[in-house]
Coordinates of C-alpha atoms and ligand atoms in Angstrom, one line a residue:
M840 CA 122.9 65.3 20.1
P841 CA 122.3 61.8 20.7
K842 CA 119.2 61.5 23.2
T843 CA 121.2 59.4 25.6
K844 CA 119.4 61.2 28.4
S845 CA 116.5 61.4 30.1
A846 CA 114.9 64.5 31.8
K847 CA 113.7 62.2 34.6
R848 CA 116.8 61.1 35.3
R849 CA 118.5 64.7 34.8
K850 CA 116.1 65.1 37.9
E851 CA 116.8 63.1 39.8
E852 CA 120.9 64.1 39.5
I853 CA 119.7 67.5 40.6
A854 CA 120.9 67.0 44.0
S855 CA 123.7 65.2 45.3
V856 CA 123.4 61.8 47.6
P857 CA 124.8 60.3 50.1
Y858 CA 128.5 58.2 50.0
A859 CA 128.1 54.5 50.7
R860 CA 127.9 53.8 54.2
G861 CA 131.5 53.6 55.8
F862 CA 132.9 55.5 53.0
K863 CA 134.7 58.9 53.8
P864 CA 136.4 61.0 51.2
P865 CA 140.2 61.7 51.5
T866 CA 141.3 64.7 52.6
V867 CA 143.3 67.3 50.3
K868 CA 146.8 66.0 52.2
Q869 CA 145.4 61.8 52.0
S870 CA 145.5 62.4 48.4
E871 CA 148.5 64.0 48.1
E872 CA 150.3 61.0 50.2
A873 CA 148.9 58.7 48.4
I874 CA 151.3 59.2 45.2
M875 CA 154.1 59.0 47.4
N876 CA 156.1 55.9 48.8
K877 CA 154.8 56.9 52.3
R878 CA 152.2 56.8 54.5
K879 CA 152.3 58.6 57.5
S880 CA 155.2 60.5 56.7
S881 CA 155.6 64.2 59.4
T882 CA 157.0 65.8 56.6
P883 CA 155.0 66.5 53.4
P884 CA 155.9 64.5 50.1
V885 CA 158.2 66.2 47.4
L886 CA 156.1 65.7 44.2
P887 CA 158.3 65.9 40.7
T888 CA 156.2 68.6 38.6
H889 CA 154.7 65.7 36.2
L890 CA 153.3 63.7 39.8
Q891 CA 151.8 67.4 40.8
P892 CA 148.2 67.5 40.9
S893 CA 148.7 71.0 41.1
G894 CA 147.6 73.3 37.6
G895 CA 143.8 72.4 37.5
H896 CA 144.1 69.7 36.1
F897 CA 142.6 67.6 38.1
G898 CA 139.5 67.7 39.7
A899 CA 138.7 66.4 43.6
M900 CA 136.3 63.2 43.5
R901 CA 133.0 64.4 43.5
Q902 CA 130.1 64.0 45.9
P903 CA 127.6 61.4 44.2
L904 CA 125.2 62.6 41.7
C905 CA 122.7 59.7 42.1
Q906 CA 121.6 56.8 44.2
D907 CA 123.2 54.5 40.7
D908 CA 126.4 56.3 41.6
W909 CA 129.5 54.5 41.9
L910 CA 130.5 55.7 45.4
A911 CA 126.7 55.4 46.3
Q912 CA 126.5 52.1 46.4
Y913 CA 130.4 50.8 47.9
N914 CA 132.1 51.6 50.2
E915 CA 135.6 52.0 48.0
E916 CA 139.0 51.5 50.4
G917 CA 141.2 53.2 48.2
Q918 CA 144.9 52.4 46.9
D919 CA 147.4 54.4 47.0
Y920 CA 151.3 54.0 45.4
A921 CA 152.6 52.4 48.4
G922 CA 150.2 49.7 48.4
F923 CA 150.0 49.2 44.5
I924 CA 153.7 48.1 45.0
Q925 CA 153.5 46.0 47.4
D926 CA 150.1 43.8 45.8
C927 CA 150.6 44.0 42.2
P928 CA 151.6 40.5 41.3
W929 CA 153.6 42.2 38.3
M930 CA 155.7 43.6 40.5
S931 CA 156.2 40.9 42.3
S932 CA 160.0 38.7 42.5
R933 CA 158.1 35.4 41.7
K934 CA 156.6 34.5 39.3
W935 CA 153.2 34.9 38.6
K936 CA 151.5 32.5 37.1
I937 CA 152.2 32.3 33.5
G938 CA 153.0 30.7 30.3
R939 CA 156.5 28.3 31.7
E940 CA 157.8 29.4 28.6
Q941 CA 158.2 32.9 29.1
R942 CA 161.6 34.2 30.1
F943 CA 161.0 36.1 33.4
H944 CA 163.6 37.9 35.3
S945 CA 163.3 38.7 39.2
K946 CA 165.1 41.5 39.6
G947 CA 163.3 43.9 36.6
F948 CA 162.7 47.0 38.1
N949 CA 159.3 47.5 36.0
I950 CA 156.7 44.6 33.7
K951 CA 159.2 45.2 30.8
E952 CA 162.3 43.8 32.4
K953 CA 160.5 41.3 34.2
Y954 CA 158.3 39.7 31.7
P955 CA 160.6 40.4 28.5
D956 CA 158.2 38.4 26.0
G957 CA 155.6 39.6 27.1
K958 CA 152.5 41.4 25.0
I959 CA 148.8 42.6 25.8
Y960 CA 146.4 40.0 23.3
L961 CA 144.3 41.7 21.7
L962 CA 141.0 39.9 19.7
Q963 CA 139.0 41.0 17.4
L964 CA 135.4 39.5 17.7
G965 CA 133.3 40.2 15.2
D966 CA 133.6 43.2 12.4
F967 CA 134.6 46.6 13.9
D968 CA 135.2 49.6 11.6
K969 CA 134.3 49.0 7.9
G970 CA 133.8 53.1 7.2
E971 CA 129.8 53.1 7.4
R972 CA 129.0 52.1 10.8
L973 CA 129.9 54.3 14.3
Y974 CA 131.7 51.4 15.2
P975 CA 135.3 51.9 16.3
S976 CA 138.2 51.5 14.4
F977 CA 139.4 47.8 15.6
Q978 CA 143.7 49.0 14.6
E979 CA 143.4 53.0 16.6
L980 CA 142.5 50.8 20.0
V981 CA 145.1 48.5 19.5
K982 CA 147.5 51.9 19.0
Y983 CA 145.3 53.7 21.4
V984 CA 146.4 51.3 24.6
E985 CA 150.6 50.6 23.2
I986 CA 150.4 54.5 23.8
F987 CA 149.0 54.3 27.2
Y988 CA 150.8 51.7 28.5
D989 CA 154.0 51.4 26.8
L990 CA 153.2 48.3 26.3
P991 CA 154.3 45.7 23.2
V992 CA 150.4 45.3 22.4
S993 CA 149.4 43.0 19.4
E994 CA 146.1 41.4 17.5
M995 CA 145.2 38.3 18.0
K996 CA 144.9 36.5 15.1
G997 CA 143.1 33.4 13.7
V998 CA 140.2 33.3 15.8
E999 CA 136.9 34.6 14.7
L1000 CA 133.7 34.8 15.2
Q1001 CA 130.9 33.3 12.7
K1002 CA 127.5 32.8 12.3
D1003 CA 126.3 30.0 10.8
G1004 CA 122.3 29.6 10.8
D1005 CA 120.8 30.4 14.2
D1006 CA 124.2 29.6 16.5
Y1007 CA 127.1 31.8 17.4
K1008 CA 130.2 30.2 17.2
I1009 CA 134.2 30.8 17.8
V1010 CA 136.2 29.2 15.3
I1011 CA 139.5 28.4 16.0
S1012 CA 142.5 27.9 13.6
P1013 CA 145.4 25.6 14.3
T1014 CA 147.5 29.6 13.6
A1015 CA 145.9 30.3 16.6
M1016 CA 146.4 27.0 18.2
S1017 CA 150.5 26.8 17.4
A1018 CA 150.8 30.4 18.5
S1019 CA 148.9 29.2 22.1
G1020 CA 152.1 26.2 22.3
E1021 CA 149.8 24.0 22.9
T1022 CA 151.5 20.1 22.1
K1023 CA 150.4 19.1 18.5
K1024 CA 149.1 16.3 20.1
R1025 CA 145.8 18.4 20.9
R1026 CA 146.5 21.2 18.7
S1027 CA 146.1 18.7 15.4
S1028 CA 145.4 20.2 12.1
R1029 CA 142.2 21.0 12.2
T1030 CA 140.2 24.0 13.1
I1031 CA 138.2 24.3 16.6
R1032 CA 134.2 25.6 16.7
H1033 CA 132.6 26.6 19.6
T1034 CA 129.4 27.0 19.5
L1035 CA 128.1 29.9 21.8
Q1036 CA 125.5 30.2 24.2
H1037 CA 123.0 33.6 23.0
R1038 CA 119.9 34.7 23.3
Y1039 CA 117.7 37.1 20.6
N1040 CA 114.7 39.2 21.4
S1041 CA 112.7 39.0 18.5
R1042 CA 110.5 42.3 19.1
T1043 CA 114.2 44.1 19.7
R1044 CA 115.6 42.4 17.3
H1045 CA 119.1 42.3 20.2
L1046 CA 120.9 39.9 20.0
Q1047 CA 123.4 38.9 23.1
L1048 CA 126.5 36.8 24.0
D1049 CA 126.8 34.6 26.5
I1050 CA 130.4 35.9 28.8
S1051 CA 131.4 33.0 29.6
S1052 CA 130.9 31.0 27.0
I1053 CA 133.6 32.5 25.2
L1054 CA 136.1 32.6 28.0
S1055 CA 136.0 29.1 28.8
S1056 CA 136.4 28.9 24.2
L1057 CA 139.2 31.5 24.3
K1058 CA 141.0 30.6 28.0
P1059 CA 143.2 27.0 26.3
H1060 CA 144.3 29.0 23.7
L1061 CA 146.1 32.0 25.4
P1062 CA 149.5 33.0 22.9
A1063 CA 152.7 31.8 24.5
D1064 CA 154.1 35.4 25.5
A1065 CA 150.5 37.2 26.0
L1066 CA 150.0 39.1 30.0
F1067 CA 147.1 38.5 29.3
L1068 CA 143.9 38.4 26.8
I1069 CA 141.3 40.4 25.7
A1070 CA 138.0 39.8 23.3
L1071 CA 137.0 43.2 22.4
T1072 CA 133.2 43.0 20.2
M1073 CA 131.1 45.3 19.1
H1074 CA 127.9 42.7 20.1
D1075 CA 125.9 43.5 24.0
L1076 CA 126.5 40.7 26.9
F1077 CA 125.1 39.0 29.1
S1078 CA 126.6 36.3 31.7
D1079 CA 123.6 35.7 34.5
P1080 CA 120.1 34.9 32.6
S1081 CA 118.3 38.4 35.4
D1082 CA 120.6 40.2 33.7
L1083 CA 120.6 43.2 32.0
F1084 CA 123.8 43.3 30.2
V1085 CA 127.2 43.1 31.0
A1086 CA 130.3 45.4 29.4
G1087 CA 132.1 42.8 29.9
M1088 CA 134.6 40.1 32.5
A1089 CA 137.8 38.4 32.2
A1090 CA 138.6 35.1 33.9
G1091 CA 141.4 33.0 34.3
N1092 CA 143.4 34.3 36.9
H1093 CA 142.9 37.7 34.7
R1094 CA 144.2 36.3 31.5
V1095 CA 141.7 36.6 29.2
G1096 CA 139.0 39.2 29.6
I1097 CA 135.9 40.3 27.2
F1098 CA 134.7 43.6 26.5
S1099 CA 132.1 44.9 24.7
F1100 CA 131.2 48.3 23.6
S1101 CA 127.8 48.1 22.0
R1102 CA 126.3 50.5 24.5
Y1103 CA 128.7 53.1 23.3
N1104 CA 127.3 54.2 20.2
P1105 CA 125.7 57.6 20.5
S1106 CA 123.1 56.6 17.6
I1107 CA 121.1 54.0 20.4
S1108 CA 120.2 55.5 23.2
F1109 CA 118.2 53.2 26.7
S1110 CA 115.4 53.4 28.1
P1111 CA 116.6 54.5 31.2
E1112 CA 114.4 52.0 33.7
N1113 CA 115.3 48.9 31.3
W1114 CA 118.8 49.0 29.3
Y1115 CA 118.4 46.0 27.7
E1116 CA 115.3 47.9 25.7
I1117 CA 117.9 49.6 23.3
I1118 CA 116.2 52.4 20.6
Y1119 CA 118.7 52.1 17.5
H1120 CA 118.4 56.3 15.4
D1121 CA 118.3 56.1 12.2
N1122 CA 121.4 58.2 11.6
D1123 CA 120.4 59.8 8.4
D1124 CA 117.1 62.0 10.6
E1125 CA 117.7 65.0 12.5
E1126 CA 120.1 63.0 14.9
K1127 CA 122.5 63.5 12.6
T1128 CA 125.8 64.7 14.2
E1129 CA 128.6 66.6 12.4
E1130 CA 130.7 64.5 10.0
G1131 CA 132.9 62.4 11.9
E1132 CA 131.6 63.4 15.6
G1133 CA 129.6 60.2 16.4
K1134 CA 132.0 58.3 15.5
S1135 CA 135.2 60.3 17.4
V1136 CA 132.3 60.1 20.6
I1137 CA 132.6 56.1 20.3
L1138 CA 136.5 55.9 20.1
E1139 CA 136.6 57.7 22.9
R1140 CA 134.4 55.5 24.8
S1141 CA 135.4 52.5 23.8
C1142 CA 139.7 53.8 24.4
K1143 CA 138.7 54.9 28.0
L1144 CA 136.5 51.6 28.9
L1145 CA 139.7 49.4 27.3
V1146 CA 142.6 51.0 29.0
H1147 CA 140.1 51.6 32.4
E1148 CA 139.6 47.3 32.3
I1149 CA 143.4 46.9 31.5
G1150 CA 144.4 49.2 34.3
H1151 CA 142.3 46.2 36.6
L1152 CA 144.2 43.8 35.2
L1153 CA 147.9 45.3 35.7
G1154 CA 146.7 45.5 39.3
L1155 CA 145.3 49.1 39.3
D1156 CA 141.9 48.9 41.6
H1157 CA 139.6 51.8 41.7
C1158 CA 140.4 55.4 42.3
I1159 CA 139.2 57.5 45.5
W1160 CA 142.0 60.1 45.1
Y1161 CA 140.9 62.2 42.1
E1162 CA 138.6 62.6 39.2
C1163 CA 140.9 59.4 37.1
L1164 CA 140.2 57.4 34.7
M1165 CA 140.3 54.4 37.2
N1166 CA 136.9 56.3 38.6
G1167 CA 134.2 53.3 39.3
S1168 CA 131.3 54.3 37.3
G1169 CA 127.8 52.5 38.8
H1170 CA 126.3 53.5 35.4
L1171 CA 126.8 55.0 31.5
E1172 CA 126.5 58.0 32.2
E1173 CA 128.9 58.1 34.9
D1174 CA 131.7 56.6 32.6
F1175 CA 130.9 59.1 29.9
R1176 CA 131.5 61.8 33.3
Q1177 CA 134.4 60.6 33.8
P1178 CA 138.1 62.0 32.4
M1179 CA 140.1 59.2 30.6
F1180 CA 143.5 60.1 32.1
L1181 CA 144.9 59.0 35.2
C1182 CA 145.3 61.1 38.5
P1183 CA 148.7 61.2 39.9
V1184 CA 148.7 58.9 42.3
D1185 CA 147.9 56.3 39.2
L1186 CA 149.6 57.6 36.9
H1187 CA 152.9 57.0 40.1
K1188 CA 151.7 53.4 40.0
V1189 CA 151.5 52.6 36.0
E1190 CA 154.9 55.1 35.4
T1191 CA 157.1 52.5 37.1
L1192 CA 154.9 49.6 36.5
C1193 CA 155.3 50.3 32.7
G1194 CA 158.7 52.1 33.4
F1195 CA 158.1 54.9 31.0
D1196 CA 158.7 58.4 29.7
V1197 CA 155.4 60.4 31.1
V1198 CA 156.6 63.7 29.0
S1199 CA 157.0 61.5 26.1
R1200 CA 154.0 59.2 26.5
Y1201 CA 151.7 62.5 27.0
E1202 CA 153.2 64.1 23.6
R1203 CA 151.8 60.5 21.8
L1204 CA 148.4 60.8 23.9
R1205 CA 148.4 64.5 22.5
E1206 CA 149.2 63.1 18.4
F1207 CA 146.2 60.6 19.0
F1208 CA 144.0 63.2 20.1
K1209 CA 145.1 65.4 17.4
R1210 CA 144.4 63.0 14.0
H1211 CA 141.1 61.5 15.7
K1212 CA 139.4 64.9 16.6
M1213 CA 139.4 64.5 20.3
R1214 CA 139.4 67.9 21.3
K1215 CA 138.7 68.8 25.0
E1216 CA 141.3 66.1 25.1
E1217 CA 143.6 67.0 23.0
T1218 CA 143.9 71.0 24.7
W1219 CA 144.3 68.8 28.3
V1220 CA 147.3 66.9 27.1
Q1221 CA 149.0 70.0 26.1
G1222 CA 147.4 72.3 28.9
R1223 CA 149.3 69.8 31.1
L1224 CA 152.9 69.7 29.7
E1225 CA 153.1 72.9 29.5
F1226 CA 152.3 73.3 33.2
I1227 CA 155.1 70.2 33.0
K1228 CA 157.5 72.4 31.3
N1229 CA 157.2 76.0 32.8
G1230 CA 157.0 74.1 36.1
N1231 CA 154.8 74.7 39.2
S1232 CA 152.9 77.7 38.7
K1233 CA 151.1 77.6 41.6
Ligands
ZN2058 ZN1 136.5 49.8 36.8
ZN2059 ZN1 143.0 58.1 40.3

């Protein structure tokens, strides 16, 4: 097993710690009411089977286990289904700040009907899986997002990260510029190179790229049919000089984002007091895991981060109703503990927003988990599908 936990942190976690000041955990009834489009109704909501929280598939939110846990730090208000429908910019009958070229139907019931050309773009910034390293496969991440939200997902081409001496550059080819609908005058046939800010610790040989220089290089080249563009990288990131690291960030009205999976590699561990101090384990030593196990761990963690962040870009706030993919996380261990799945409140939001069939989406997720030997997730989906097919047995 990878040594990602220190004995010290384990001890800290034994006792629960209080919630952030002002935070009141929702009651069972409040969580159930949050699922439907009803507030403070006297009659209990009638839930379709696939949105019922029973069946033992959705745990209640847990009290924080350590000071750094999300709910020990933040007084989250919680977003119920009705609040989401009201506030989500993608559900509005007014076109959101989006490319002028993109078609928009104000009367559409979901994002696909409203923005029929809209796609999620993912961009590979630097190396991903080439077989020999513990990196997730970029193509599998694309597939996972497509299954999870049932929205079109495309890889953005023509943008590369290049090392040039001591510099790191984002290189944008004319192909990428024409896809973004930039005017011919601006577009020119020449390739554009943006030098990125970075910092390098020569003692630990650890490189970090600056988030804002990446975001500002990408913003002008957003593809014309993009709902949003997310760059993914295995490089570690920082934003402010005082940051140890930053997992990612979205900008430009949340239409361009960058996220790093570098801290998700199970073969690295961190000094618990200072996550900047990364220790790389040699994969040939006693840390060696069963063939393919490390790869499914990093794929699982990366898939989870990616769909959580896309959830935010689609208008989902952090979840306080159940244990859920959209729970906030204050640190990596809390992140690793959280489920891959949306609770009934958030599933209902996404079902309405993306207009998918919940059962066929679960079936496709089950196939994905099976293919990647993500046994726990496969079993969970299988159990949930049986619950939906057999009706409410409890
Ligand atoms: Zn979040
Ligand atoms: Zn939720």
